[in-house]
PDB file of C-alpha atoms in Angstrom:
ATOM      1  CA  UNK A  21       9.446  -3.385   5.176  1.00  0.00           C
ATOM      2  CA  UNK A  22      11.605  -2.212   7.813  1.00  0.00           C
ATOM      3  CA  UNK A  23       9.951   0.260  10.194  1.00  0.00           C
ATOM      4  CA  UNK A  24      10.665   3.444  11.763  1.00  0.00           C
ATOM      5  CA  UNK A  25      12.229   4.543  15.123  1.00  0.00           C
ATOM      6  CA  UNK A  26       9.516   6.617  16.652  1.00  0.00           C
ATOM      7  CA  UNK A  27      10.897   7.647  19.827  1.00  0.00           C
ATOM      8  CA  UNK A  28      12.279  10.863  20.236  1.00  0.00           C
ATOM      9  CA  UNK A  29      11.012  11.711  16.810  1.00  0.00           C
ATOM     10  CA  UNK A  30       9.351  15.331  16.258  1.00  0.00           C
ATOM     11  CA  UNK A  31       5.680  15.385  17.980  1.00  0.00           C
ATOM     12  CA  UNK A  32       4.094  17.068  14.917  1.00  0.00           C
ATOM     13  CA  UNK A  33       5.684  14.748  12.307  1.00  0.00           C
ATOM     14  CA  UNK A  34       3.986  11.672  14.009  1.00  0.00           C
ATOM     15  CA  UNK A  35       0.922  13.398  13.601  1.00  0.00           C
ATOM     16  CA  UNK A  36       0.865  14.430  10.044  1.00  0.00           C
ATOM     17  CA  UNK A  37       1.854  10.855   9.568  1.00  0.00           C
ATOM     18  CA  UNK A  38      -0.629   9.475  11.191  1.00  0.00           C
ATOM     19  CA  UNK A  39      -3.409  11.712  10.164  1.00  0.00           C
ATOM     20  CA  UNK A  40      -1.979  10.769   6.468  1.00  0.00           C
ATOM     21  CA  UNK A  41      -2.256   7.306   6.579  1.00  0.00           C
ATOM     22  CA  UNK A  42      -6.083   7.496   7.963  1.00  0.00           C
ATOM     23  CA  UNK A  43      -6.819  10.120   5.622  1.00  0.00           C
ATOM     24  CA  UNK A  44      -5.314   7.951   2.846  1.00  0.00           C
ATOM     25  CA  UNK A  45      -2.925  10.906   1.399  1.00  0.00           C
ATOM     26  CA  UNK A  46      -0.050   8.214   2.522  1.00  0.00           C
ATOM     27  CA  UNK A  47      -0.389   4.348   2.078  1.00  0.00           C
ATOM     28  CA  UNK A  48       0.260   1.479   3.960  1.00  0.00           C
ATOM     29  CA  UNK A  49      -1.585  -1.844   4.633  1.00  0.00           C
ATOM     30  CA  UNK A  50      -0.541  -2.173   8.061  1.00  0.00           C
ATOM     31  CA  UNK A  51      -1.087   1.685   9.224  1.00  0.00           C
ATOM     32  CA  UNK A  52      -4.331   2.617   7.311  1.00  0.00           C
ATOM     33  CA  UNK A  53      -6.380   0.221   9.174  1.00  0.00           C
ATOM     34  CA  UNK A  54      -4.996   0.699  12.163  1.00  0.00           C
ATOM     35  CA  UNK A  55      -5.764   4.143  12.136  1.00  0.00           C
ATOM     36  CA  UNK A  56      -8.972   4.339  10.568  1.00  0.00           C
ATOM     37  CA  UNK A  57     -11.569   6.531  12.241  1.00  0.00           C
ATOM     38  CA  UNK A  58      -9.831   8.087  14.838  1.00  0.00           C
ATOM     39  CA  UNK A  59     -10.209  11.477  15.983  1.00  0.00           C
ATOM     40  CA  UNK A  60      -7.303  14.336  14.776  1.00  0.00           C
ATOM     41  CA  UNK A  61      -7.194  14.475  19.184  1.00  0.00           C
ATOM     42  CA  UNK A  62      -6.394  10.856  19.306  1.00  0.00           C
ATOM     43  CA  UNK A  63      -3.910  11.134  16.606  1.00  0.00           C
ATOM     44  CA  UNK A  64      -2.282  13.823  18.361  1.00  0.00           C
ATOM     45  CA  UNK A  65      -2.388  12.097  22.017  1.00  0.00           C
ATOM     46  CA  UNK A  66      -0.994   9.199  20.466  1.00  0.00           C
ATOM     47  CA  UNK A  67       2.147  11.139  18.509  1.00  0.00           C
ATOM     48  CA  UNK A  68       2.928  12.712  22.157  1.00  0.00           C
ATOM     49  CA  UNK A  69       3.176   9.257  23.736  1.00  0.00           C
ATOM     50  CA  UNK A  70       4.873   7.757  21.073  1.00  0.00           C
ATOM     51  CA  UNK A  71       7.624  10.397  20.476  1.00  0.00           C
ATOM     52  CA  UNK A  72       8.225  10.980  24.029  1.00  0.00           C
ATOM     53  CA  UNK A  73      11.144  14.481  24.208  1.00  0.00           C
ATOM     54  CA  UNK A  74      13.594  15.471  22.022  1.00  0.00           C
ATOM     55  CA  UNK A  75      17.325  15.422  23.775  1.00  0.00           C
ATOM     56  CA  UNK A  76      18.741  19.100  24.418  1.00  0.00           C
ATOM     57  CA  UNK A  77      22.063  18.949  21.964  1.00  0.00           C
ATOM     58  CA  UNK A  78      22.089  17.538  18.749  1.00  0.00           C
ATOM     59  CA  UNK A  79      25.329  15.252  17.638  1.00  0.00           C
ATOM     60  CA  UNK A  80      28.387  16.951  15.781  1.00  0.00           C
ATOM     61  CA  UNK A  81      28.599  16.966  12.196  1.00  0.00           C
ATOM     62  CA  UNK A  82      31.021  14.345  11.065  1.00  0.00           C
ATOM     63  CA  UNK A  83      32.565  16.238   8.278  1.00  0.00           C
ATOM     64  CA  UNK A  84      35.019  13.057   7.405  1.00  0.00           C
ATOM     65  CA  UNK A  85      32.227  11.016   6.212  1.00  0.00           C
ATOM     66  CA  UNK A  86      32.504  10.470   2.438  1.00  0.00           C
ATOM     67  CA  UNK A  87      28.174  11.467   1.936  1.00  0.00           C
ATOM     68  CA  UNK A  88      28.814  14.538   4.305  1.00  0.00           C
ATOM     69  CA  UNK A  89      29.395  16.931   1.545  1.00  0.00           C
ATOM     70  CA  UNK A  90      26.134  15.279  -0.212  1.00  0.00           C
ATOM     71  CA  UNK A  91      23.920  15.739   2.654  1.00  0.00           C
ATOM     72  CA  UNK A  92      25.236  19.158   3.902  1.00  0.00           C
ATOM     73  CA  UNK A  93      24.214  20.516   0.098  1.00  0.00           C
ATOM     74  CA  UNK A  94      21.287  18.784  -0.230  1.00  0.00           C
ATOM     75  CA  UNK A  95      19.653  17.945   2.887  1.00  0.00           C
ATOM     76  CA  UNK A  96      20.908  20.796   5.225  1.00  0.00           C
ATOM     77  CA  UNK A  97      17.901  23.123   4.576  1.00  0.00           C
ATOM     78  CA  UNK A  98      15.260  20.842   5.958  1.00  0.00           C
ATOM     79  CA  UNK A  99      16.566  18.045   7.961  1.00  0.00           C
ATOM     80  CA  UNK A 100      19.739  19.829   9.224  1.00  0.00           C
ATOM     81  CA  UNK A 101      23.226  18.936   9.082  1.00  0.00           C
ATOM     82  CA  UNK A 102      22.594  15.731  11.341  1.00  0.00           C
ATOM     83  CA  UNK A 103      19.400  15.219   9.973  1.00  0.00           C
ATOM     84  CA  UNK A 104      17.569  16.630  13.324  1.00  0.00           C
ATOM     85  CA  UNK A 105      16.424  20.369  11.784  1.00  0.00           C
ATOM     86  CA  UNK A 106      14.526  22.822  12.767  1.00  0.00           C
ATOM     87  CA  UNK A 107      11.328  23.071  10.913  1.00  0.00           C
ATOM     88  CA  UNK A 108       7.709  21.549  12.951  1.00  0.00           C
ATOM     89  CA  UNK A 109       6.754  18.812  11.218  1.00  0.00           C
ATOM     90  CA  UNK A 110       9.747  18.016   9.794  1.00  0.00           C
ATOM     91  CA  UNK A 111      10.918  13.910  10.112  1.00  0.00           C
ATOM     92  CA  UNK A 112      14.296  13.594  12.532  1.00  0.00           C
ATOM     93  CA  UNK A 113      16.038  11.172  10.191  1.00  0.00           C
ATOM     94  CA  UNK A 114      19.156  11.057  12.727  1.00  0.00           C
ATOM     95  CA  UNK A 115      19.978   7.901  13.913  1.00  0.00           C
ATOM     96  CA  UNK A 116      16.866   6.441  12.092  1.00  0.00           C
ATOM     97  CA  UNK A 117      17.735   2.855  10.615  1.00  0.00           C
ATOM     98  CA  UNK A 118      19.468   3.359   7.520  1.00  0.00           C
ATOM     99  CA  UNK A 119      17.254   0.375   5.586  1.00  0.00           C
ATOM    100  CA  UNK A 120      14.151   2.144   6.843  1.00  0.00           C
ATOM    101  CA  UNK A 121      15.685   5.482   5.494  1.00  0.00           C
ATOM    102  CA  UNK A 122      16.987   3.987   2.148  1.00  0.00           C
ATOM    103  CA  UNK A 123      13.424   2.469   1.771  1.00  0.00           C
ATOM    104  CA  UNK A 124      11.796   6.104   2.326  1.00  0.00           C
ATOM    105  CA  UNK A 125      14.157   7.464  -0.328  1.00  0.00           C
ATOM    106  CA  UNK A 126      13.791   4.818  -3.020  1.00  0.00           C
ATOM    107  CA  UNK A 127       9.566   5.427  -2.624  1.00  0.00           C
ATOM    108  CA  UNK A 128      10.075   9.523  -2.678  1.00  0.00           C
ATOM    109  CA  UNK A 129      11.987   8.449  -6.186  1.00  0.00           C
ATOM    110  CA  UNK A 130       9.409   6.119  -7.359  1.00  0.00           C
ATOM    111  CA  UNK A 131       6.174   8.215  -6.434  1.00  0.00           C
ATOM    112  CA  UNK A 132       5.037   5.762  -3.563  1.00  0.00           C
ATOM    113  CA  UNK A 133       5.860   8.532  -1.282  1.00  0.00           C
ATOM    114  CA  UNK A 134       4.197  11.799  -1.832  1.00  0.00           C
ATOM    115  CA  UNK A 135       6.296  14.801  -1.240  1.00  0.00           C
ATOM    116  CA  UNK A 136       6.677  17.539  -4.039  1.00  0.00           C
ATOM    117  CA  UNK A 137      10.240  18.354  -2.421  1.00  0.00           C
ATOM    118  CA  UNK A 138      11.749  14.978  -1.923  1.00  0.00           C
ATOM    119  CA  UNK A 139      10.529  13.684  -4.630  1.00  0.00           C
ATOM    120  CA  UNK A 140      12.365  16.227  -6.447  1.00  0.00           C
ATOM    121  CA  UNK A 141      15.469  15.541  -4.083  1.00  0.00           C
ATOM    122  CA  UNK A 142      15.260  11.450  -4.832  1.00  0.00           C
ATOM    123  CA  UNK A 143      14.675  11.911  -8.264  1.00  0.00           C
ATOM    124  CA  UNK A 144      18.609  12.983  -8.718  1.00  0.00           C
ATOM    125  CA  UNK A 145      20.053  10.101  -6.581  1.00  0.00           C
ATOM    126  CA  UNK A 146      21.581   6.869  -7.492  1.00  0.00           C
ATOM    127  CA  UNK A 147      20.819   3.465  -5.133  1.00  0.00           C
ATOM    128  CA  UNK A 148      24.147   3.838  -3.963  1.00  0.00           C
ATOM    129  CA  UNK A 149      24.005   7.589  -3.007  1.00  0.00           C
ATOM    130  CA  UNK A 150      19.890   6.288  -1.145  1.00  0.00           C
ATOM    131  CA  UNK A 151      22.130   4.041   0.470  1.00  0.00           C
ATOM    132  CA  UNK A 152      24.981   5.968   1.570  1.00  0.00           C
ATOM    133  CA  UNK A 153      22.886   9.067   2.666  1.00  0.00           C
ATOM    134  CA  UNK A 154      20.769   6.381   4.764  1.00  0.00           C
ATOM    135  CA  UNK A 155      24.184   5.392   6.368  1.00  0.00           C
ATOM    136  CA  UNK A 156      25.473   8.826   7.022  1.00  0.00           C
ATOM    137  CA  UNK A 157      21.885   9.737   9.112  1.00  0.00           C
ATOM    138  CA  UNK A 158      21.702   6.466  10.602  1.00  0.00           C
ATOM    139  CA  UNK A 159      25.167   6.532  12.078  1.00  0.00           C
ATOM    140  CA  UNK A 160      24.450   9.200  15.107  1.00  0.00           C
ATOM    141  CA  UNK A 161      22.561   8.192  18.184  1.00  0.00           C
ATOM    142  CA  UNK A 162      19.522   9.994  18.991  1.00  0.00           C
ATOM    143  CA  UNK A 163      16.111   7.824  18.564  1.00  0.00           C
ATOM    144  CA  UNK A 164      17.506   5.529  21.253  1.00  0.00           C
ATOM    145  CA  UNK A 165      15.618   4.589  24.134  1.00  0.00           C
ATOM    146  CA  UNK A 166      17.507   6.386  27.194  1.00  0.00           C
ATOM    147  CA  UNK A 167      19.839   3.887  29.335  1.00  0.00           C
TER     148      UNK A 167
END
């Protein structure tokens, strides 16, 4: 499956992610074992090395793009209007790779993923509209390794 950008992704959400896969409240045969048995200290030591800072100014809207109007109505509240928002513990899903974020979508719809909210949110979108929202997050720079 394709995998996630970490850097520059929120501190906190690397953590609840990685203290759900050990705790088995998310599943995954590659990141279960790997973090099996360690400490809620390691986890967070390893989120801060992994997600390194976020960058000061979040990317402008692009208001032309045909999913903007989707993702402004149904994705503003949490994620933001570039998909960076506001809220600890929340996943930065802008610039994340669009397969990676159409893959998260499709398992929110399907009940792999277990999120009370998104799976509410996935359960009223079409492949195509997984895809394009994917598309319209992944399009802005931001979990890029600096140059």
């Amino acid at each position: 499956p394709p995998a996630p950008k970490l850097f520059r992704q929120r501190t906190s959400y690397v953590f609840f992610a990685l203290r759900d896969f050990r705790d088995g409240r998310r599943e995954s045969p590659i990141m279960g074992p790997v973090v099996k048995g360690i400490s809620d200290q390691d986890l967070r030591d390893i989120a801060t090395f992994i997600s390194g800072d976020l960058l000061d100014k979040p990317p402008k809207a692009n208001a032309k793009d045909p999913f903007y109007p989707q993702t402004h109505r149904t994705c503003t509240w949490c994620h933001g209007e570039t998909g960076i928002g506001e809220l600890e513990g929340m996943p930065v899903l802008t610039g994340q790779d669009p397969a990676y974020l159409q893959t998260a979508l499709e398992e929110y719809r399907k009940g792999i993923r277990h999120d009370p909210t998104m799976r509410e949110i996935a359960a009223t979108l079409t492949p195509e509209e997984e895809k394009g929202l994917a598309a319209y997050f992944g399009s802005y720079k931001w979990l890029e390794k600096s140059q």
